[in-house]
mmCIF file of the C-alpha atoms, coordinates in Angstrom:
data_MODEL
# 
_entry.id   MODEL 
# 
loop_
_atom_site.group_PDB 
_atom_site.id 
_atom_site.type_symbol 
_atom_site.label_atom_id 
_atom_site.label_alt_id 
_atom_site.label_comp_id 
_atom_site.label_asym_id 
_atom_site.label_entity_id 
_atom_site.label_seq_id 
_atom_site.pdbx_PDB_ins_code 
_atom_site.Cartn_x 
_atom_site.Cartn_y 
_atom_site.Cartn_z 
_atom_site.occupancy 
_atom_site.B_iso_or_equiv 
_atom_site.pdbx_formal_charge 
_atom_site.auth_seq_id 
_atom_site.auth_comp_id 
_atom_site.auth_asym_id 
_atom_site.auth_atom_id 
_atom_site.pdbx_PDB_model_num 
ATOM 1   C CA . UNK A 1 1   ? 1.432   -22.058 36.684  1.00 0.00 ? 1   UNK A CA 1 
ATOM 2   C CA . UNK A 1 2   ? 4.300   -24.570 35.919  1.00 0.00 ? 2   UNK A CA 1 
ATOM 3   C CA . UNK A 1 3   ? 7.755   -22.873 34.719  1.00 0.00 ? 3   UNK A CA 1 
ATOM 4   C CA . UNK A 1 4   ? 7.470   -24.143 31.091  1.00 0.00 ? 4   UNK A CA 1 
ATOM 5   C CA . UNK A 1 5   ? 3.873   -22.199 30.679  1.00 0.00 ? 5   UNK A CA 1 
ATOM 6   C CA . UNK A 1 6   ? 5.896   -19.273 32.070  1.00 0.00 ? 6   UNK A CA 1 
ATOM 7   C CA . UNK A 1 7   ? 8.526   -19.420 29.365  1.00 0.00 ? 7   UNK A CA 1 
ATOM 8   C CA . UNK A 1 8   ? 5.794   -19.992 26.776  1.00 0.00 ? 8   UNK A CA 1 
ATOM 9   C CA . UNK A 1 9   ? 3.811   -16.869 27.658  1.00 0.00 ? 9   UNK A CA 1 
ATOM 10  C CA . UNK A 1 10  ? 7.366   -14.921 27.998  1.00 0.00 ? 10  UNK A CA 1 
ATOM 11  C CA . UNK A 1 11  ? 7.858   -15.680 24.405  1.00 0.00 ? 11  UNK A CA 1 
ATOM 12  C CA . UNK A 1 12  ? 4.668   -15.481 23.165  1.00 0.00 ? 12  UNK A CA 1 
ATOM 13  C CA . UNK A 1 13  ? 4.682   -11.733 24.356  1.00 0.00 ? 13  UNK A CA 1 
ATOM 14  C CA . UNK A 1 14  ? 8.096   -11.023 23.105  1.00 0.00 ? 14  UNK A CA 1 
ATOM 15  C CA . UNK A 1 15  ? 6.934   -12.551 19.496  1.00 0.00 ? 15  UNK A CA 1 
ATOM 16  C CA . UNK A 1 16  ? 4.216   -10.152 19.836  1.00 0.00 ? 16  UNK A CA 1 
ATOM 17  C CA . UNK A 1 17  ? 6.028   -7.079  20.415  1.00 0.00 ? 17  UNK A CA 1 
ATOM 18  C CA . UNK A 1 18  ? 8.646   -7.814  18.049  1.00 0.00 ? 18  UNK A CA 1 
ATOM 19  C CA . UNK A 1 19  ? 5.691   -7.588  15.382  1.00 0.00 ? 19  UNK A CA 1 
ATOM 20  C CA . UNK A 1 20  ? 4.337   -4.547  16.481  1.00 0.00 ? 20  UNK A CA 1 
ATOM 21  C CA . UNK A 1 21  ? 7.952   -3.570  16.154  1.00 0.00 ? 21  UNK A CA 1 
ATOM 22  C CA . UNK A 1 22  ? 7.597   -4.340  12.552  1.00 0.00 ? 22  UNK A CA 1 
ATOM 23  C CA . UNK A 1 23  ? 4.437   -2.991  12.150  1.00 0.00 ? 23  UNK A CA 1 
ATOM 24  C CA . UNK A 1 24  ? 5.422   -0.005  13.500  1.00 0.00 ? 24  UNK A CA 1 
ATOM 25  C CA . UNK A 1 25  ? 8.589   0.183   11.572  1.00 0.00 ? 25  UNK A CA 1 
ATOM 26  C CA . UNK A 1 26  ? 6.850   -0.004  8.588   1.00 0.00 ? 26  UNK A CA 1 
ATOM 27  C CA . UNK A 1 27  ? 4.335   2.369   8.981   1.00 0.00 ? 27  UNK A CA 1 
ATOM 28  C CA . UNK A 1 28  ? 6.734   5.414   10.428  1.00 0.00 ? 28  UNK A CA 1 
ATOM 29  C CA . UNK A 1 29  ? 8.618   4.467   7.015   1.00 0.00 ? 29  UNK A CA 1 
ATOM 30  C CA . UNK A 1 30  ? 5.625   4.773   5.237   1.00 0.00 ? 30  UNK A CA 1 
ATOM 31  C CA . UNK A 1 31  ? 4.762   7.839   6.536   1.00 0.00 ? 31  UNK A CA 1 
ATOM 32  C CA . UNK A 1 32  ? 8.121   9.378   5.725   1.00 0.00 ? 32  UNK A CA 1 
ATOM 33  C CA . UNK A 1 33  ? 7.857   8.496   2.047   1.00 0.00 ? 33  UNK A CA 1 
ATOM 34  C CA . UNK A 1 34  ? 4.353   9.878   1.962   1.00 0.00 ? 34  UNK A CA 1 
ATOM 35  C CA . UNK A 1 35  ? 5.375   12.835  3.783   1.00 0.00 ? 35  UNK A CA 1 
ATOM 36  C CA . UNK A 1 36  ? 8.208   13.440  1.341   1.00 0.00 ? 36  UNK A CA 1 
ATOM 37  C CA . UNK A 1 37  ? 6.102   12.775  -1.768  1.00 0.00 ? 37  UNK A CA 1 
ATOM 38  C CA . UNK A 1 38  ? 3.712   15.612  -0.557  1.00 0.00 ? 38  UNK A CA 1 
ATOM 39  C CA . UNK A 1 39  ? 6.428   17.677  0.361   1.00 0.00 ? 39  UNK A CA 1 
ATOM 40  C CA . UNK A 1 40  ? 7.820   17.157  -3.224  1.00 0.00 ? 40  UNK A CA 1 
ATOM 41  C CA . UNK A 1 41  ? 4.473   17.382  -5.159  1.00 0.00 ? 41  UNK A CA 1 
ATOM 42  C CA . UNK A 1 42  ? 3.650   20.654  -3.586  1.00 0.00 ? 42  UNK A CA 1 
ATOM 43  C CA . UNK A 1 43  ? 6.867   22.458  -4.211  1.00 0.00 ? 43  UNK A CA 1 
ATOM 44  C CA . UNK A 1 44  ? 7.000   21.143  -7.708  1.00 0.00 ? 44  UNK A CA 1 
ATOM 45  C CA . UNK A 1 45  ? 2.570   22.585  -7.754  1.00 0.00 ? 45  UNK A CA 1 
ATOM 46  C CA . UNK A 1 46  ? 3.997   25.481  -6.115  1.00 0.00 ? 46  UNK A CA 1 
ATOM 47  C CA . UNK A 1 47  ? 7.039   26.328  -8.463  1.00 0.00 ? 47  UNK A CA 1 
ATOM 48  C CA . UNK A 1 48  ? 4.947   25.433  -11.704 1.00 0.00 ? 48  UNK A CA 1 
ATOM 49  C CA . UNK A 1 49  ? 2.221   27.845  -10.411 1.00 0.00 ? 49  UNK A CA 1 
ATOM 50  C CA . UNK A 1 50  ? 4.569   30.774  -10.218 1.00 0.00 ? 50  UNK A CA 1 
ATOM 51  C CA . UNK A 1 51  ? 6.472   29.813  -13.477 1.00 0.00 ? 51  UNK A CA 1 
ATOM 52  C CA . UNK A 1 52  ? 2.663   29.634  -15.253 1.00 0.00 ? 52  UNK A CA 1 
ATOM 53  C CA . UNK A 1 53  ? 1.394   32.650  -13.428 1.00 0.00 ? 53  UNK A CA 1 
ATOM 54  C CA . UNK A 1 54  ? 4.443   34.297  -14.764 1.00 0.00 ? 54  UNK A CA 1 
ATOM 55  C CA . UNK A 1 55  ? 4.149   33.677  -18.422 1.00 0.00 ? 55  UNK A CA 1 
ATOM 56  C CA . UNK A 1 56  ? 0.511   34.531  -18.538 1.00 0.00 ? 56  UNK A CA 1 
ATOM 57  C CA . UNK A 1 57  ? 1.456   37.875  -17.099 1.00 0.00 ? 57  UNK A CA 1 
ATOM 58  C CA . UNK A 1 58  ? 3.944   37.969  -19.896 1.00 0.00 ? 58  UNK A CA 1 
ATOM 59  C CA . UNK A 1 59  ? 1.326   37.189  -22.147 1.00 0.00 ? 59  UNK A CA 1 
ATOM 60  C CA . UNK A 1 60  ? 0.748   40.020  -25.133 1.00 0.00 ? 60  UNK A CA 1 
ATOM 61  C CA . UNK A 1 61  ? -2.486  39.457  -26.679 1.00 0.00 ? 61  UNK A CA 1 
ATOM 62  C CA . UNK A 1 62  ? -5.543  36.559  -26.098 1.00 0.00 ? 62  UNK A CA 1 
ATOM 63  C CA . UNK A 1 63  ? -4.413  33.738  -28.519 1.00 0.00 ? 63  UNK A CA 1 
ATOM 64  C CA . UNK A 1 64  ? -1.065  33.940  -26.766 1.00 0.00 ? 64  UNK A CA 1 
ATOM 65  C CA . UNK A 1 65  ? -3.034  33.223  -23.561 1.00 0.00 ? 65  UNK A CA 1 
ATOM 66  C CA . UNK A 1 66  ? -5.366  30.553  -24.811 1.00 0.00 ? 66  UNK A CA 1 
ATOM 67  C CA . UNK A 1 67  ? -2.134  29.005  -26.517 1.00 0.00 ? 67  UNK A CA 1 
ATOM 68  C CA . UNK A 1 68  ? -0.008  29.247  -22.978 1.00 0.00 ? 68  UNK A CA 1 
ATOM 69  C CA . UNK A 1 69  ? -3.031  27.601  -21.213 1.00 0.00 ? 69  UNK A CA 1 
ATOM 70  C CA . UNK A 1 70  ? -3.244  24.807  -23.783 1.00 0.00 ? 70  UNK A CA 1 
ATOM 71  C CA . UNK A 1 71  ? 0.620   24.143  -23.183 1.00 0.00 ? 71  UNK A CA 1 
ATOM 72  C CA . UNK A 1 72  ? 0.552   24.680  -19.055 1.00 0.00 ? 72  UNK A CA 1 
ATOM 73  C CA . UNK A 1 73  ? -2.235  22.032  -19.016 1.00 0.00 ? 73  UNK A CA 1 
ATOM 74  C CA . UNK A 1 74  ? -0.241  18.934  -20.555 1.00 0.00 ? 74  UNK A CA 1 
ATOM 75  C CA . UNK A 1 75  ? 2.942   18.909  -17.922 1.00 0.00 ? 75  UNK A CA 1 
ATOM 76  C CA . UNK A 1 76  ? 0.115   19.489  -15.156 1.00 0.00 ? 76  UNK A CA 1 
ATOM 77  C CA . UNK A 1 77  ? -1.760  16.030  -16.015 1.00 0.00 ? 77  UNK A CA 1 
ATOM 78  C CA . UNK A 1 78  ? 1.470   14.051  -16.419 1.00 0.00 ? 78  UNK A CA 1 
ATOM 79  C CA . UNK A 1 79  ? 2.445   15.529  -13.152 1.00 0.00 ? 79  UNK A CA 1 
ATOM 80  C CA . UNK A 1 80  ? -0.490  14.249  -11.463 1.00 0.00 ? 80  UNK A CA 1 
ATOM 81  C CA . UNK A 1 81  ? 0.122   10.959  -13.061 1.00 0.00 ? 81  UNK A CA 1 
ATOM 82  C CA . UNK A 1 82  ? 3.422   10.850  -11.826 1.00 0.00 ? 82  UNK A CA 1 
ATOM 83  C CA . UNK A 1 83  ? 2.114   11.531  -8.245  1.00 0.00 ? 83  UNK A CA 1 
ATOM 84  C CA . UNK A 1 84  ? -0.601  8.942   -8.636  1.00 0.00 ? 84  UNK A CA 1 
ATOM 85  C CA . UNK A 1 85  ? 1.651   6.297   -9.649  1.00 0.00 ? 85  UNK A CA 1 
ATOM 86  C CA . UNK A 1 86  ? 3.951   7.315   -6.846  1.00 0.00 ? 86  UNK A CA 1 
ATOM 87  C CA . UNK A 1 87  ? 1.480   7.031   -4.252  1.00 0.00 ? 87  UNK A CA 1 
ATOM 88  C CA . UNK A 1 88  ? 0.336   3.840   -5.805  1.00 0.00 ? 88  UNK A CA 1 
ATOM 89  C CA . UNK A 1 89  ? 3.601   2.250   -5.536  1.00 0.00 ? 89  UNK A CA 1 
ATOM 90  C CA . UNK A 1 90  ? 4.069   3.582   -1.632  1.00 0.00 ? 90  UNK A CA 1 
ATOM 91  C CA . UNK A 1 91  ? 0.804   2.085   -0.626  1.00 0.00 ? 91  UNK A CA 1 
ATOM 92  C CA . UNK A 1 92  ? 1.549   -1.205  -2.529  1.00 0.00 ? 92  UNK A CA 1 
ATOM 93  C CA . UNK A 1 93  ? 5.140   -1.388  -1.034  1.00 0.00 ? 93  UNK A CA 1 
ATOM 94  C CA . UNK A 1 94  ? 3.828   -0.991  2.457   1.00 0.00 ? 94  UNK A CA 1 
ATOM 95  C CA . UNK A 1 95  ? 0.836   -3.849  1.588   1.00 0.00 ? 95  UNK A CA 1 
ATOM 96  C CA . UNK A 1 96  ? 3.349   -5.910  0.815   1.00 0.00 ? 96  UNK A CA 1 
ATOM 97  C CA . UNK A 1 97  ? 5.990   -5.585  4.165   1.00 0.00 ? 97  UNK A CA 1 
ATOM 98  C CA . UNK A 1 98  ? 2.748   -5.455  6.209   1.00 0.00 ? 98  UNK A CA 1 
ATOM 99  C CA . UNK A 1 99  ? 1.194   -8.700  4.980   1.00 0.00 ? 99  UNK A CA 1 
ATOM 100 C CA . UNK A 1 100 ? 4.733   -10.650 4.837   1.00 0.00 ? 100 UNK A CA 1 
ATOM 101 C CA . UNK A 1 101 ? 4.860   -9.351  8.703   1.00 0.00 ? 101 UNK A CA 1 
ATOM 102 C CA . UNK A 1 102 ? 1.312   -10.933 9.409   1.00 0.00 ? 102 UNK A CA 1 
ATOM 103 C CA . UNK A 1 103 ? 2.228   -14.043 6.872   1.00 0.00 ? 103 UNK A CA 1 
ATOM 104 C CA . UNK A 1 104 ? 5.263   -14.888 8.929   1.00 0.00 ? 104 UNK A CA 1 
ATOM 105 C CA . UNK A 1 105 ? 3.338   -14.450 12.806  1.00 0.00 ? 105 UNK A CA 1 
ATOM 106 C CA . UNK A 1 106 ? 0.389   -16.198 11.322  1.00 0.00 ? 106 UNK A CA 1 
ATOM 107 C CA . UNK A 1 107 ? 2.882   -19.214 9.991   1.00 0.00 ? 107 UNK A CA 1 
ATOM 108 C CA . UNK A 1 108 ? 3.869   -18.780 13.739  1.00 0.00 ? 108 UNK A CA 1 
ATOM 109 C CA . UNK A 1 109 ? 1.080   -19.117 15.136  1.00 0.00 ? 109 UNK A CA 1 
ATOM 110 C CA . UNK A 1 110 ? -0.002  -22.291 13.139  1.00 0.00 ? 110 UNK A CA 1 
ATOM 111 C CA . UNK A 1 111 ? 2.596   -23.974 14.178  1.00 0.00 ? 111 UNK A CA 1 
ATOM 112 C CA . UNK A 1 112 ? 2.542   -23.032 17.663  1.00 0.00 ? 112 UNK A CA 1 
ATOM 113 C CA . UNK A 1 113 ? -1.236  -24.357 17.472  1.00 0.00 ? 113 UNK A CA 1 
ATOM 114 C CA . UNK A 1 114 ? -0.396  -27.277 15.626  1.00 0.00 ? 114 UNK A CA 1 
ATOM 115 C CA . UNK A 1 115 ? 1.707   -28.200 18.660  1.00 0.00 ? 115 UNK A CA 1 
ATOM 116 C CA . UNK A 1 116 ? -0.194  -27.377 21.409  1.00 0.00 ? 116 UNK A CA 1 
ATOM 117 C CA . UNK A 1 117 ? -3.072  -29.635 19.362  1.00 0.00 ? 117 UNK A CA 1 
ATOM 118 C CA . UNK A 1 118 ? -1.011  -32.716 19.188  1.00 0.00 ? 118 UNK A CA 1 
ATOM 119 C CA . UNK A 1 119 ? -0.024  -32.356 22.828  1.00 0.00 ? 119 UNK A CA 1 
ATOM 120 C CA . UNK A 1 120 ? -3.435  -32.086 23.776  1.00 0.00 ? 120 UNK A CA 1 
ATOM 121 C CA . UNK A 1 121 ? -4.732  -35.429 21.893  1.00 0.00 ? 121 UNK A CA 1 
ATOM 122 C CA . UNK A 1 122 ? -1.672  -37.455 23.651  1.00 0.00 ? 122 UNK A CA 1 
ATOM 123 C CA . UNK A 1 123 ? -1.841  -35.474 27.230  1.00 0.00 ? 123 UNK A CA 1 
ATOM 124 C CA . UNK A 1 124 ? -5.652  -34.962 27.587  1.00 0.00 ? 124 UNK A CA 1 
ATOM 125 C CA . UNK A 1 125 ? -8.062  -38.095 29.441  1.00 0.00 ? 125 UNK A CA 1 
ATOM 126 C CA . UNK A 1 126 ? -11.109 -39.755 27.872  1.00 0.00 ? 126 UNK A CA 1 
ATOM 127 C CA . UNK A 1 127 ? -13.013 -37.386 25.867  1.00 0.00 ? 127 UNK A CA 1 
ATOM 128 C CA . UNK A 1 128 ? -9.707  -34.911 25.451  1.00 0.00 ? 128 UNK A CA 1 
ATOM 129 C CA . UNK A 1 129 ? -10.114 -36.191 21.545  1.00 0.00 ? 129 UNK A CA 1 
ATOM 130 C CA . UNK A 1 130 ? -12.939 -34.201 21.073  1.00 0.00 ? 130 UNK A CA 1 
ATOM 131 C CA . UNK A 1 131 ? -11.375 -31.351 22.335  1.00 0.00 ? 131 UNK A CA 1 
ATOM 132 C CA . UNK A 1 132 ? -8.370  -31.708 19.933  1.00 0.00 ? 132 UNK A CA 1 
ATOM 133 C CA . UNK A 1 133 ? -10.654 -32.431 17.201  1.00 0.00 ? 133 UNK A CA 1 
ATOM 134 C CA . UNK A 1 134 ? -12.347 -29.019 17.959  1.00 0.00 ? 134 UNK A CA 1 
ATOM 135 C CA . UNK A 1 135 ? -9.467  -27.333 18.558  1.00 0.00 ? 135 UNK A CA 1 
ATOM 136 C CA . UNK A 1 136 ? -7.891  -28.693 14.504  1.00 0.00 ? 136 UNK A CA 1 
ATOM 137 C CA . UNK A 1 137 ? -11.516 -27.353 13.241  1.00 0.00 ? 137 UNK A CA 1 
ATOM 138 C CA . UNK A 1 138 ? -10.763 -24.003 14.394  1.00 0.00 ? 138 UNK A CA 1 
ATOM 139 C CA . UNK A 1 139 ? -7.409  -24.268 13.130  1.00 0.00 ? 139 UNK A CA 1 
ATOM 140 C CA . UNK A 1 140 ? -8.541  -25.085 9.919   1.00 0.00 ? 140 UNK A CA 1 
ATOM 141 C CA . UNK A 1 141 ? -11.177 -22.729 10.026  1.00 0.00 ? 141 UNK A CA 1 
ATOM 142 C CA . UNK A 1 142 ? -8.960  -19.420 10.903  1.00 0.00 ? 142 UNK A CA 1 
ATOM 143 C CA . UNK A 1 143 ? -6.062  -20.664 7.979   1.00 0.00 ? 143 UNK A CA 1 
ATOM 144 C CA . UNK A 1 144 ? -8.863  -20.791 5.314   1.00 0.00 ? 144 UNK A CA 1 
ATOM 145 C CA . UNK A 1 145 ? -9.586  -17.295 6.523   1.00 0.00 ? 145 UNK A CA 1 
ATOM 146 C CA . UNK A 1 146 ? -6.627  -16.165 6.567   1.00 0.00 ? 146 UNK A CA 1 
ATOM 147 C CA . UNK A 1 147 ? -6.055  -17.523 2.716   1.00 0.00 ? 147 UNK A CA 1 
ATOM 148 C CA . UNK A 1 148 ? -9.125  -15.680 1.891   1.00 0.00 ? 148 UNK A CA 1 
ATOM 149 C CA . UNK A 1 149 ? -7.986  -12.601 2.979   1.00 0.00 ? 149 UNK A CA 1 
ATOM 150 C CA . UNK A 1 150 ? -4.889  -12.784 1.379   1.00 0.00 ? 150 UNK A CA 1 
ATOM 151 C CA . UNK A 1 151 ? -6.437  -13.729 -1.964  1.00 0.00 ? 151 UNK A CA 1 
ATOM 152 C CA . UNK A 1 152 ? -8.821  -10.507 -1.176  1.00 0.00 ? 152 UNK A CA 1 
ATOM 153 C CA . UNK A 1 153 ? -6.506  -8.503  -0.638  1.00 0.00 ? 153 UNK A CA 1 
ATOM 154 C CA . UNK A 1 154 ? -3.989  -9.312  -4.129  1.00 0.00 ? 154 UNK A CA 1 
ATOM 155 C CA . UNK A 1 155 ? -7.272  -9.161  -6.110  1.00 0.00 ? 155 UNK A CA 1 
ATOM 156 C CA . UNK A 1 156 ? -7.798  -5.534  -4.392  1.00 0.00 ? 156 UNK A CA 1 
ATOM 157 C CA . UNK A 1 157 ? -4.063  -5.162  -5.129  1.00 0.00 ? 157 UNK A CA 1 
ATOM 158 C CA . UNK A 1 158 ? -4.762  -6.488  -9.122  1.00 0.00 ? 158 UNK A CA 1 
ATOM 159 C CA . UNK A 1 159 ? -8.316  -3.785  -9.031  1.00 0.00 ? 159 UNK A CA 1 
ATOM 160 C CA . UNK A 1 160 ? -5.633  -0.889  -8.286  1.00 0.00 ? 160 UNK A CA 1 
ATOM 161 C CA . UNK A 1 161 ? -3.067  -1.841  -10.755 1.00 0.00 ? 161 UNK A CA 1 
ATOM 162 C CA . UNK A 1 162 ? -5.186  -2.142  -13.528 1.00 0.00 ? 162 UNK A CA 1 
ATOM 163 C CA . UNK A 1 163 ? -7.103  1.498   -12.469 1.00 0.00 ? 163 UNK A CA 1 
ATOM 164 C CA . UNK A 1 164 ? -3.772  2.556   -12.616 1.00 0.00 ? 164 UNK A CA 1 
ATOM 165 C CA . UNK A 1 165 ? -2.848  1.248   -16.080 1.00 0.00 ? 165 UNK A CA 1 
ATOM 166 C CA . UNK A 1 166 ? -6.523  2.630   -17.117 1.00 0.00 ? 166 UNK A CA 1 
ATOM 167 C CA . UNK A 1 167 ? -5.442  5.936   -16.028 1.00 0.00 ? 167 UNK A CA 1 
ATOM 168 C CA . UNK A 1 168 ? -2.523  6.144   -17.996 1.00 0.00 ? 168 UNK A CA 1 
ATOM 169 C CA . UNK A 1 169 ? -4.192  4.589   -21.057 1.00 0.00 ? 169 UNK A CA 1 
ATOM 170 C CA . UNK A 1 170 ? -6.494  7.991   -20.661 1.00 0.00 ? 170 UNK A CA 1 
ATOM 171 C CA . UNK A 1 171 ? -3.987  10.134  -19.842 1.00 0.00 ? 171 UNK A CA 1 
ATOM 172 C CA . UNK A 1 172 ? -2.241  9.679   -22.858 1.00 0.00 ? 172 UNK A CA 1 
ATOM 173 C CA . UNK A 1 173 ? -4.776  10.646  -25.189 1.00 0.00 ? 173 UNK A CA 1 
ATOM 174 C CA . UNK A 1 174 ? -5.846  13.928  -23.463 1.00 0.00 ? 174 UNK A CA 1 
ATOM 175 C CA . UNK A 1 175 ? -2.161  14.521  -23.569 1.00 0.00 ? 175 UNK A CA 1 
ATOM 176 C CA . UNK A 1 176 ? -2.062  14.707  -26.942 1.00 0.00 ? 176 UNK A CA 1 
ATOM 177 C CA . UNK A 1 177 ? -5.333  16.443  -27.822 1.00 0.00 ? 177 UNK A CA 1 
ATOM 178 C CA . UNK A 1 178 ? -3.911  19.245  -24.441 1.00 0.00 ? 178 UNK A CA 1 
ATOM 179 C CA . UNK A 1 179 ? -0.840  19.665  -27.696 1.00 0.00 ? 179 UNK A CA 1 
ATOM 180 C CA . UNK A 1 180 ? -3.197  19.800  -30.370 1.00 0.00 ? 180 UNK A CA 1 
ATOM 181 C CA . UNK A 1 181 ? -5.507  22.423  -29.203 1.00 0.00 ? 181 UNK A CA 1 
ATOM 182 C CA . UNK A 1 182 ? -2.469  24.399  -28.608 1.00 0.00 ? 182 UNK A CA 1 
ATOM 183 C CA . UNK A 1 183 ? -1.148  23.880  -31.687 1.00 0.00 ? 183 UNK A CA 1 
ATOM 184 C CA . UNK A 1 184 ? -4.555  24.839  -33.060 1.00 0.00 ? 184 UNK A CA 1 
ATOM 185 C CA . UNK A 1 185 ? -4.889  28.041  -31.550 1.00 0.00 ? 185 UNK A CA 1 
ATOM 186 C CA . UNK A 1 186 ? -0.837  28.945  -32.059 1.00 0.00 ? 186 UNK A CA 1 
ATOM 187 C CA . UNK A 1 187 ? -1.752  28.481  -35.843 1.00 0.00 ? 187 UNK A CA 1 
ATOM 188 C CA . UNK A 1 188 ? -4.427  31.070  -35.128 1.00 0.00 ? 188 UNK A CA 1 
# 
């Protein structure tokens, strides 16, 4: 193996690791923010759970109960909402550092290839064409993928934010009929 194949594999590998780095990065981050939204969301379920179980006990008669369960309902929804969209926008903020990671090794790598194809076609003996020509098929080939699977992956993106929106759209309404029910039996 000649010296310059040495240096090429040397920083092939280090490219490597340094994405893995990145990778890595990015998911221990993402893990801490979903961590801490959990942690959040269950001492916020935890604290309105004691509050709630507290003013039904404080409760005098049955329409005051059906009217506190009316109200306790409406900030429970919104909460988990809140949490949805928060989890929404973790997992699309890590999509996004993730496939700008693989966006910038693949660039890498298609250069890299482009490269190594143009030295073959010059370097290679009778018949080394056809190997070049293969090789820029499969080139081709894998960067067509790869466009594919990023156009997947923003319509998957485009899928979730419009569930999203659709869930919001919903959540209004029940909102609002959650307040007039209570209304309705406070009137009582």
């Amino acid at each position: 193996m000649s010296n310059p194949n040495l240096e090429q594999l040397t920083a092939a590998q280090k490219a490597n690791a340094e994405v893995m780095t990145a990778l890595m990065r990015t998911a221990f981050n993402g893990l801490e923010r979903l961590t801490a939204l959990n942690m959040a969301a269950t001492r916020e379920f935890f604290n309105t759970t004691v509050a709630s179980t507290q003013q039904l006990l404080a409760a005098k008669d049955a329409n005051a109960v059906a009217k506190l369960g009316s109200e306790l309902t409406q900030p429970s929804t919104e909460k988990l909402m809140d949490y949805s969209r928060s989890l929404y926008d973790l997992v699309t903020d890590m999509q996004k550092e993730v496939t700008s990671v693989m966006e910038a090794q693949y660039s890498n790598f298609q250069q890299t290839a482009a490269s190594a194809v143009e030295k073959a076609k010059t370097a290679t003996p009778v018949g080394g064409d056809v190997f070049a020509a293969t090789m820029q098929t499969m080139l081709d080939a894998s960067t067509k993928a790869f466009g594919q699977m990023n156009s997947m992956a923003k319509q998957l993106s485009d899928i979730a934010e419009a569930n999203m929106q659709a869930a919001s759209k919903v959540a209004a309404p029940a909102k609002t009929s959650a307040t007039a029910a209570a209304r309705k039996s406070a009137a009582k």
